[in-house]
Amino acid sequence: MTTDDFSRNLDGQIAVVMGATRNQGRAYAVMLARNGCRGVAVHYHGEMSRGEAEETAAEIAHLGAEPLLVSADLTHVSEVVTLFDAVEQRFGQLNIVVNTVGKVVKKPFVEITEVDFDQSFAINSKAAFFCMQEAAKRIEDNGRIITIGTTLQAATTGLYAVYAGSKAPLEHFTRALAKEIGDRGITVNTVAPGPLNTSFFYPVETAESKAFLSQMAPQNRLGEIDEITPLIEFLVGPGGSWVTAQTLLINGGFIAR
């Protein structure tokens, strides 16, 4: 099945993508516009990210959807609420929520500081929880809620304790929320990619660690965003209606279960 097979199946829907300035967030926001969403809210954090958010918005507008730029620090619940308020006020509805926000700390367990711990859980766990909570309050029946986790949630590996550990709660949040709102036709899933060839991956890695992580996959390479996007595209579409409460590992065989 090709991307064209899914084309325009989201006509009239409204989406919000957290962390939509680059990498996965931008790819998913653009995909949602291409598939017919009437409006796509582009979340970014602070003025330093505004330029990239505007680039995402321009791509969305080029595809015929209406972009909405919203800046928010998602570690503050009040700003999560403000983000969803802005979407509701502009578009009057909400159908799709995709949260790609995350923070990587790569350190030996004994070197992780309290600041590392608090920041990681604030971004990877707390922000995700309250975005899911606010989405559940506002999303239309048959809506879609997707949070981006990490394959490292399922891996036995050192150095990523606080990153994988702060993403691990997403599995439990996802199962609970899917059960609580599933009778409205809403699906809730976590997508957990393996290492991807993105600017999110490289800052904490070395040439040696990249080579090691690449060879963990049978194809001996990192993944590409374009290899994750079709799964998001399926989950938000009508064909994804029976997939919920899942943590979906998509990692080229890095980890299988």
mmCIF file of N, CA and C in Angstrom, residues 14-16 41 68 70 82-94:
data_model
loop_
_atom_site.group_PDB
_atom_site.id
_atom_site.type_symbol
_atom_site.label_atom_id
_atom_site.label_comp_id
_atom_site.label_asym_id
_atom_site.label_seq_id
_atom_site.Cartn_x
_atom_site.Cartn_y
_atom_site.Cartn_z
ATOM 1 N N ILE A 14 -8.946 17.980 12.309
ATOM 2 C CA ILE A 14 -8.013 18.924 12.927
ATOM 3 C C ILE A 14 -7.012 18.139 13.764
ATOM 4 N N ALA A 15 -5.741 18.468 13.593
ATOM 5 C CA ALA A 15 -4.669 17.769 14.300
ATOM 6 C C ALA A 15 -3.787 18.755 15.040
ATOM 7 N N VAL A 16 -3.171 18.283 16.100
ATOM 8 C CA VAL A 16 -2.106 19.036 16.760
ATOM 9 C C VAL A 16 -0.907 18.111 16.878
ATOM 10 N N ALA A 41 -2.194 22.201 14.004
ATOM 11 C CA ALA A 41 -1.512 23.052 14.973
ATOM 12 C C ALA A 41 -0.070 22.589 15.118
ATOM 13 N N LEU A 68 -1.523 26.468 12.475
ATOM 14 C CA LEU A 68 -1.639 27.309 13.662
ATOM 15 C C LEU A 68 -0.376 27.128 14.484
ATOM 16 N N VAL A 70 1.732 27.513 17.805
ATOM 17 C CA VAL A 70 1.501 27.699 19.240
ATOM 18 C C VAL A 70 2.778 27.348 19.991
ATOM 19 N N THR A 82 -3.230 25.786 27.696
ATOM 20 C CA THR A 82 -3.249 26.922 26.775
ATOM 21 C C THR A 82 -3.112 26.467 25.326
ATOM 22 N N LEU A 83 -2.246 25.476 25.095
ATOM 23 C CA LEU A 83 -2.073 24.924 23.751
ATOM 24 C C LEU A 83 -3.389 24.365 23.213
ATOM 25 N N PHE A 84 -4.044 23.541 24.004
ATOM 26 C CA PHE A 84 -5.298 22.938 23.560
ATOM 27 C C PHE A 84 -6.408 23.989 23.439
ATOM 28 N N ASP A 85 -6.385 24.985 24.310
ATOM 29 C CA ASP A 85 -7.351 26.088 24.192
ATOM 30 C C ASP A 85 -7.201 26.785 22.847
ATOM 31 N N ALA A 86 -5.943 27.020 22.447
ATOM 32 C CA ALA A 86 -5.684 27.724 21.188
ATOM 33 C C ALA A 86 -6.219 26.939 19.997
ATOM 34 N N VAL A 87 -6.038 25.625 20.031
ATOM 35 C CA VAL A 87 -6.545 24.775 18.951
ATOM 36 C C VAL A 87 -8.069 24.829 18.909
ATOM 37 N N GLU A 88 -8.682 24.726 20.076
ATOM 38 C CA GLU A 88 -10.140 24.733 20.158
ATOM 39 C C GLU A 88 -10.712 26.077 19.700
ATOM 40 N N GLN A 89 -10.064 27.147 20.106
ATOM 41 C CA GLN A 89 -10.561 28.468 19.740
ATOM 42 C C GLN A 89 -10.439 28.730 18.247
ATOM 43 N N ARG A 90 -9.357 28.259 17.622
ATOM 44 C CA ARG A 90 -9.174 28.495 16.194
ATOM 45 C C ARG A 90 -10.055 27.588 15.339
ATOM 46 N N PHE A 91 -10.117 26.309 15.696
ATOM 47 C CA PHE A 91 -10.735 25.338 14.795
ATOM 48 C C PHE A 91 -12.071 24.778 15.289
ATOM 49 N N GLY A 92 -12.322 24.857 16.590
ATOM 50 C CA GLY A 92 -13.595 24.382 17.109
ATOM 51 C C GLY A 92 -13.738 22.877 17.210
ATOM 52 N N GLN A 93 -12.675 22.141 16.974
ATOM 53 C CA GLN A 93 -12.719 20.691 17.091
ATOM 54 C C GLN A 93 -11.296 20.164 17.199
ATOM 55 N N LEU A 94 -11.168 18.886 17.558
ATOM 56 C CA LEU A 94 -9.869 18.225 17.620
ATOM 57 C C LEU A 94 -10.076 16.743 17.343
#
